[in-house]
Amino acid sequence: MKRWVGWRKKLIFFALLPAVCIGLTTCGGGGSSSSSSSPPPPVSNSQPIEVDLGPANNYVNGLFTSVTVCAPGTSNCQTIPDVLVDTGSEGLRLLSSAVTLSLPAETDGNSNDLQECMSFADGSYLWGPVATADVQLAGEKASSVPIQIVSANPSYAVPSQCTSGGGSNENTVASLGANGILGIGNFRHDCGTACTSSSTAPALYYLCPNSVCGAVTVGLTAQVQNPVWLFSRDNNGVLISLPSVSATGAPTVAGTLIFGIGTQSDNALGSAVIYTTDSSGNFQATYNGIAYSNSYIDSGSNALYFLDHNTLGIPDCSDNPGWYCPSSTVSYTVTNTGLNGATGPVSFNIANADSLFSSNGGNNAAFNDLGGDSGTSTSSDYFDFGIPFFYGRNVFVGINGQPGPNGSVGPYWAY
Amino acid sequence: MAAVLAAALCGSIPAGAVLGEYANSIPLDQQHLRAQLHETVRQGYTVQRLKSPDGRIVREYVSPAGVVFGISWTGPTMPDLRQLLGSYFGQLQQVAQSRQPHRGPLIVKSKDFVLESGGHMRSFHGSAYVPSLLPKGISPEVIR
């Protein structure tokens, strides 16, 4: 009952102040509100983001924001806080435990709900149905967007293909460390054309007639997708702007998520250089004369994951394998090269992860010098520029097929 | 309510060649992945390369004794590691399921099993090998 009351309060709030507050994530926080008699401000294309320990109070370098979802075409809305901002995936995925709103399911002609298994490189996965919602971010709105609802209590047994990565079903706040994932990466759809043909479709989408789940093909419009490209404007990408942090870290870092690239006064490219990516979102990072072509930038990665401790000559942490623990901070410079030939250096530091984790009594969440192994040897290595890369930078994410400034077309990064 | 255009995909999952076992069932992997098989003989080992229509590539590294000592993968989605790792899958599960919430590559390093899995949606890659099964004089660097 309490949940229902909370939902109702939000509904009334939105109904009272639609012009001022729809989609403004700060509205749900109960802060001071502007007078309803003043003229409505221009529709905003920016909203706050924050690095903090997250809702499970243990996430390092997690970038979070709030997302408002509404039943399509209605003012029945709910603002969900603590959603992870992920430029390494596409589409909104929300824990069922965080969603009190009733959203229509995507179904086939026989009323079977479409299910999805979203797998991650660490072996974990998200399993649950695809629903349709209007998604509001800042003053922007995408209508009838397919999103994934990650089931706390799945209606159907998780298919064995879905568990074949070996990791956990991250269907709780404790396991995911967030209320959901907002995938706003370089692409429009989470799967794309591969999922539209039975000869190329991976086991990503499922139908479960008679409670037996089998993988199916899904057309583009029904796929879970990046809500940004469905906005009526400011729809060619996003800008993530985070300030610098000190070498020992910070408990929180507040920044801004801005929609559109070169579409308004607050999202001009300025001096940022465009690095186009391949069709998978990767570019080349060169270190010590070796080019690592599967490299990428990813706000959903919580550290700088690159090379391996043997190649670098610095130790892994003894108690935290996979994290780097140099005895003193080490500086690196890498040269990134886009598919368009744009090239430029990136410099960063790697500090002792054990020292970082224990700094400030273990209360720091944001570190610009946290690193770990990406592979086990030169042959499997790459650079994954996670959240530390974003501190002190404006990072633009260009969406595939969407025209940007100076004749550019996504997928690209610019910084 | 959007209608879903859907068609069932091939669903059977036969057992196949797995890490640490004899490679004579690789044709079953080929069937599972609906893949083209390509074999390359190198100095001291053989690489069986399986490429499936969705762009996934799995390489199985086979010793002169016929044992799969390493595997690697690349593709738009994660491969079936339960099938490819066989009895080593449990070690992966143990590490993968004990992580504090965060996103990044997965590294498993034990005395008899090494695995790395990385990448992102549309671009996953990784490798695994059994150090004790490496043919004499062969470096794990060949597994790529």
PDB file of C-alpha atoms in Angstrom, chain A residues 118-125 165-167 296 382 384, chain B residues 73 78-79 81 92 96 99 103-107 115-121 123-126:
ATOM      1  CA  MET A 118      20.970  -9.093 -21.744  1.00  0.00           C
ATOM      2  CA  SER A 119      24.458 -10.493 -21.072  1.00  0.00           C
ATOM      3  CA  PHE A 120      27.548  -8.637 -19.941  1.00  0.00           C
ATOM      4  CA  ALA A 121      31.214  -9.443 -20.406  1.00  0.00           C
ATOM      5  CA  ASP A 122      31.583 -10.239 -16.707  1.00  0.00           C
ATOM      6  CA  GLY A 123      29.143 -13.113 -17.175  1.00  0.00           C
ATOM      7  CA  SER A 124      26.227 -11.440 -15.403  1.00  0.00           C
ATOM      8  CA  TYR A 125      22.882 -10.997 -17.104  1.00  0.00           C
ATOM      9  CA  GLY A 165      28.237 -16.570 -19.035  1.00  0.00           C
ATOM     10  CA  GLY A 166      28.588 -17.920 -15.500  1.00  0.00           C
ATOM     11  CA  GLY A 167      27.624 -14.739 -13.653  1.00  0.00           C
ATOM     12  CA  TYR A 296      36.476   1.823 -26.304  1.00  0.00           C
ATOM     13  CA  TYR A 382      42.654  -3.592 -25.036  1.00  0.00           C
ATOM     14  CA  ASP A 384      38.510   0.246 -21.745  1.00  0.00           C
TER      15      ASP A 384
ATOM     16  CA  TRP B  73      36.086 -15.891 -28.726  1.00  0.00           C
ATOM     17  CA  MET B  78      28.724 -13.675 -25.408  1.00  0.00           C
ATOM     18  CA  PRO B  79      29.419 -17.306 -26.353  1.00  0.00           C
ATOM     19  CA  LEU B  81      30.906 -20.560 -21.913  1.00  0.00           C
ATOM     20  CA  LEU B  92      34.259 -19.073 -13.730  1.00  0.00           C
ATOM     21  CA  ALA B  96      31.804 -14.182 -11.505  1.00  0.00           C
ATOM     22  CA  ARG B  99      31.981  -9.849  -7.395  1.00  0.00           C
ATOM     23  CA  ARG B 103      31.065  -3.297 -14.550  1.00  0.00           C
ATOM     24  CA  GLY B 104      34.299  -4.255 -16.198  1.00  0.00           C
ATOM     25  CA  PRO B 105      36.219  -7.209 -17.557  1.00  0.00           C
ATOM     26  CA  LEU B 106      36.251 -10.505 -15.702  1.00  0.00           C
ATOM     27  CA  ILE B 107      39.644 -12.009 -14.933  1.00  0.00           C
ATOM     28  CA  LEU B 115      40.266 -16.686 -18.247  1.00  0.00           C
ATOM     29  CA  GLU B 116      39.614 -13.135 -19.344  1.00  0.00           C
ATOM     30  CA  SER B 117      36.299 -11.887 -20.660  1.00  0.00           C
ATOM     31  CA  GLY B 118      35.802  -8.319 -21.801  1.00  0.00           C
ATOM     32  CA  GLY B 119      34.128  -5.925 -24.181  1.00  0.00           C
ATOM     33  CA  HIS B 120      30.656  -4.473 -24.405  1.00  0.00           C
ATOM     34  CA  MET B 121      27.366  -4.970 -26.209  1.00  0.00           C
ATOM     35  CA  SER B 123      31.795  -6.469 -29.180  1.00  0.00           C
ATOM     36  CA  PHE B 124      32.644  -9.227 -26.725  1.00  0.00           C
ATOM     37  CA  HIS B 125      35.956 -11.012 -26.667  1.00  0.00           C
ATOM     38  CA  GLY B 126      37.952 -13.198 -24.370  1.00  0.00           C
TER      39      GLY B 126
END
